[in-house]
DNA sequence: TAAATTAAGTTTGTATTGCAAACTAAAATT
DNA sequence: AATTTTAGTTTGCAATACAAACTTAATTTA
């Protein structure tokens, strides 16, 4: 038992453990779907940066990306998958128990 | 106010926000000094990996590295600096308030 | 109606990483 | 004398995060 929390920290899911992706997943947990522009304006990052992070999350199977149109303009909708949700919650629980043990 | 926590997450200190370095700093917070071997065996990572993370922390001014001898063998002692301690605590507080808001 | 601007993304380029494997140097053991 | 162990550092490389450049199409302006 004992300092097992440090091995859990070291084994943290790298797909999630990236600030921008933590923020993306946090937003996606509270809405059923979000569009690209909504995420971009909430996160205040460049479109290219958002695009590549979404690709990473999609490749990992953590989000689903649906390309549609609003009128004649492209509209990209993003939602978290069950797997993404589960792994994100696990991630949060590990962080939480780490914080608890840190005594902060 | 409101979703300001996400901008804090995105602005998280990259020198700290790396699992191995979080673990190193966590260990360094509870001892005055640690030696290389102590860190290596507690973290269960390769020496090369530990060496490079310590360099990164040293370059950032977050740890001080003192090379001495135990008998005739090299002994490397590592301690966290005041700046390292302050920034690590700030990091933990940000994570803590994020976890709190996440409702987990 | 031609030119410029805006919208909504994707692709490209690059400098930085994290890590394992290889290496160094000296001490201890066989 | 040769091998192994200890205590690290350096090297090599694949993966990454981000900004800048690009694409495509719609809209606005002159």
PDB file of N, CA and C (backbone and C1' of nucleotides) in Angstrom, chain B residues 14 36 47-48 51 67 73-74 76, chain D residues 5-11 17-18:
ATOM      1  N   UNK B  14       4.165  24.248 -16.593  1.00  0.00           N
ATOM      2  CA  UNK B  14       4.571  23.063 -17.370  1.00  0.00           C
ATOM      3  C   UNK B  14       5.799  22.372 -16.775  1.00  0.00           C
ATOM      4  N   UNK B  36      19.826  10.627  -4.937  1.00  0.00           N
ATOM      5  CA  UNK B  36      19.422  10.119  -6.246  1.00  0.00           C
ATOM      6  C   UNK B  36      18.802   8.727  -6.157  1.00  0.00           C
ATOM      7  N   UNK B  47      17.376   5.539 -14.328  1.00  0.00           N
ATOM      8  CA  UNK B  47      18.290   6.591 -13.874  1.00  0.00           C
ATOM      9  C   UNK B  47      18.355   7.731 -14.872  1.00  0.00           C
ATOM     10  N   UNK B  48      18.383   7.386 -16.148  1.00  0.00           N
ATOM     11  CA  UNK B  48      18.454   8.412 -17.182  1.00  0.00           C
ATOM     12  C   UNK B  48      17.258   9.346 -17.131  1.00  0.00           C
ATOM     13  N   UNK B  51      17.533  11.487 -14.030  1.00  0.00           N
ATOM     14  CA  UNK B  51      18.572  12.497 -14.254  1.00  0.00           C
ATOM     15  C   UNK B  51      18.051  13.669 -15.080  1.00  0.00           C
ATOM     16  N   UNK B  67      26.461  17.682  -5.305  1.00  0.00           N
ATOM     17  CA  UNK B  67      27.209  16.453  -5.571  1.00  0.00           C
ATOM     18  C   UNK B  67      28.284  16.256  -4.518  1.00  0.00           C
ATOM     19  N   UNK B  73      32.147   6.753  -3.063  1.00  0.00           N
ATOM     20  CA  UNK B  73      31.152   6.724  -4.131  1.00  0.00           C
ATOM     21  C   UNK B  73      30.456   8.079  -4.269  1.00  0.00           C
ATOM     22  N   UNK B  74      30.121   8.467  -5.461  1.00  0.00           N
ATOM     23  CA  UNK B  74      29.356   9.710  -5.631  1.00  0.00           C
ATOM     24  C   UNK B  74      28.005   9.635  -4.926  1.00  0.00           C
ATOM     25  N   UNK B  76      24.564  12.076  -4.802  1.00  0.00           N
ATOM     26  CA  UNK B  76      23.907  13.293  -5.267  1.00  0.00           C
ATOM     27  C   UNK B  76      22.722  13.590  -4.363  1.00  0.00           C
TER      28      UNK B  76
ATOM     29  P    DT D   5      26.472  -8.036 -10.864  1.00  0.00           P
ATOM     30  O5'  DT D   5      26.681  -6.658 -10.083  1.00  0.00           O
ATOM     31  C5'  DT D   5      27.457  -6.683  -8.872  1.00  0.00           C
ATOM     32  C4'  DT D   5      27.665  -5.261  -8.385  1.00  0.00           C
ATOM     33  C3'  DT D   5      26.411  -4.381  -8.435  1.00  0.00           C
ATOM     34  O3'  DT D   5      26.227  -3.862  -7.128  1.00  0.00           O
ATOM     35  C1'  DT D   5      28.249  -3.253  -9.420  1.00  0.00           C
ATOM     36  P    DT D   6      24.963  -2.936  -6.751  1.00  0.00           P
ATOM     37  O5'  DT D   6      25.584  -1.473  -6.815  1.00  0.00           O
ATOM     38  C5'  DT D   6      26.791  -1.200  -6.103  1.00  0.00           C
ATOM     39  C4'  DT D   6      27.162   0.263  -6.308  1.00  0.00           C
ATOM     40  C3'  DT D   6      25.972   1.223  -6.323  1.00  0.00           C
ATOM     41  O3'  DT D   6      26.289   2.309  -5.470  1.00  0.00           O
ATOM     42  C1'  DT D   6      27.307   1.552  -8.250  1.00  0.00           C
ATOM     43  P    DA D   7      25.186   3.377  -5.084  1.00  0.00           P
ATOM     44  O5'  DA D   7      25.438   4.494  -6.183  1.00  0.00           O
ATOM     45  C5'  DA D   7      26.604   5.306  -6.100  1.00  0.00           C
ATOM     46  C4'  DA D   7      26.613   6.271  -7.269  1.00  0.00           C
ATOM     47  C3'  DA D   7      25.264   6.967  -7.514  1.00  0.00           C
ATOM     48  O3'  DA D   7      25.496   8.352  -7.760  1.00  0.00           O
ATOM     49  C1'  DA D   7      26.062   6.044  -9.500  1.00  0.00           C
ATOM     50  P    DG D   8      24.320   9.368  -7.419  1.00  0.00           P
ATOM     51  O5'  DG D   8      23.462   9.181  -8.737  1.00  0.00           O
ATOM     52  C5'  DG D   8      23.459  10.203  -9.672  1.00  0.00           C
ATOM     53  C4'  DG D   8      24.490   9.970 -10.799  1.00  0.00           C
ATOM     54  C3'  DG D   8      24.096  10.690 -12.068  1.00  0.00           C
ATOM     55  O3'  DG D   8      24.642  11.998 -12.045  1.00  0.00           O
ATOM     56  C1'  DG D   8      25.110   8.563 -12.490  1.00  0.00           C
ATOM     57  P    DT D   9      24.000  13.095 -13.017  1.00  0.00           P
ATOM     58  O5'  DT D   9      24.665  12.716 -14.418  1.00  0.00           O
ATOM     59  C5'  DT D   9      26.083  12.745 -14.556  1.00  0.00           C
ATOM     60  C4'  DT D   9      26.443  12.581 -16.020  1.00  0.00           C
ATOM     61  C3'  DT D   9      25.754  13.562 -16.965  1.00  0.00           C
ATOM     62  O3'  DT D   9      26.754  13.991 -17.873  1.00  0.00           O
ATOM     63  C1'  DT D   9      25.281  11.348 -17.654  1.00  0.00           C
ATOM     64  P    DT D  10      26.329  15.098 -19.005  1.00  0.00           P
ATOM     65  O5'  DT D  10      26.182  14.196 -20.319  1.00  0.00           O
ATOM     66  C5'  DT D  10      27.163  13.196 -20.592  1.00  0.00           C
ATOM     67  C4'  DT D  10      26.816  12.492 -21.899  1.00  0.00           C
ATOM     68  C3'  DT D  10      26.240  13.388 -22.989  1.00  0.00           C
ATOM     69  O3'  DT D  10      26.941  13.064 -24.180  1.00  0.00           O
ATOM     70  C1'  DT D  10      24.766  11.573 -22.590  1.00  0.00           C
ATOM     71  P    DT D  11      26.468  13.695 -25.589  1.00  0.00           P
ATOM     72  O5'  DT D  11      25.546  12.543 -26.198  1.00  0.00           O
ATOM     73  C5'  DT D  11      26.049  11.209 -26.264  1.00  0.00           C
ATOM     74  C4'  DT D  11      25.062  10.335 -27.020  1.00  0.00           C
ATOM     75  C3'  DT D  11      24.477  10.951 -28.288  1.00  0.00           C
ATOM     76  O3'  DT D  11      24.509   9.943 -29.286  1.00  0.00           O
ATOM     77  C1'  DT D  11      22.728  10.286 -26.843  1.00  0.00           C
ATOM     78  P    DA D  17       0.276  16.972 -26.601  1.00  0.00           P
ATOM     79  O5'  DA D  17       1.022  18.350 -26.885  1.00  0.00           O
ATOM     80  C5'  DA D  17       1.765  18.968 -25.844  1.00  0.00           C
ATOM     81  C4'  DA D  17       1.995  20.415 -26.222  1.00  0.00           C
ATOM     82  C3'  DA D  17       0.723  21.206 -26.506  1.00  0.00           C
ATOM     83  O3'  DA D  17       0.860  22.501 -25.925  1.00  0.00           O
ATOM     84  C1'  DA D  17       2.116  21.211 -28.429  1.00  0.00           C
ATOM     85  P    DC D  18      -0.429  23.438 -25.864  1.00  0.00           P
ATOM     86  O5'  DC D  18      -0.115  24.515 -26.989  1.00  0.00           O
ATOM     87  C5'  DC D  18       1.117  25.232 -26.921  1.00  0.00           C
ATOM     88  C4'  DC D  18       1.492  25.736 -28.306  1.00  0.00           C
ATOM     89  C3'  DC D  18       0.409  26.569 -28.976  1.00  0.00           C
ATOM     90  O3'  DC D  18       0.711  27.941 -28.781  1.00  0.00           O
ATOM     91  C1'  DC D  18       1.590  25.137 -30.510  1.00  0.00           C
TER      92       DC D  18
END
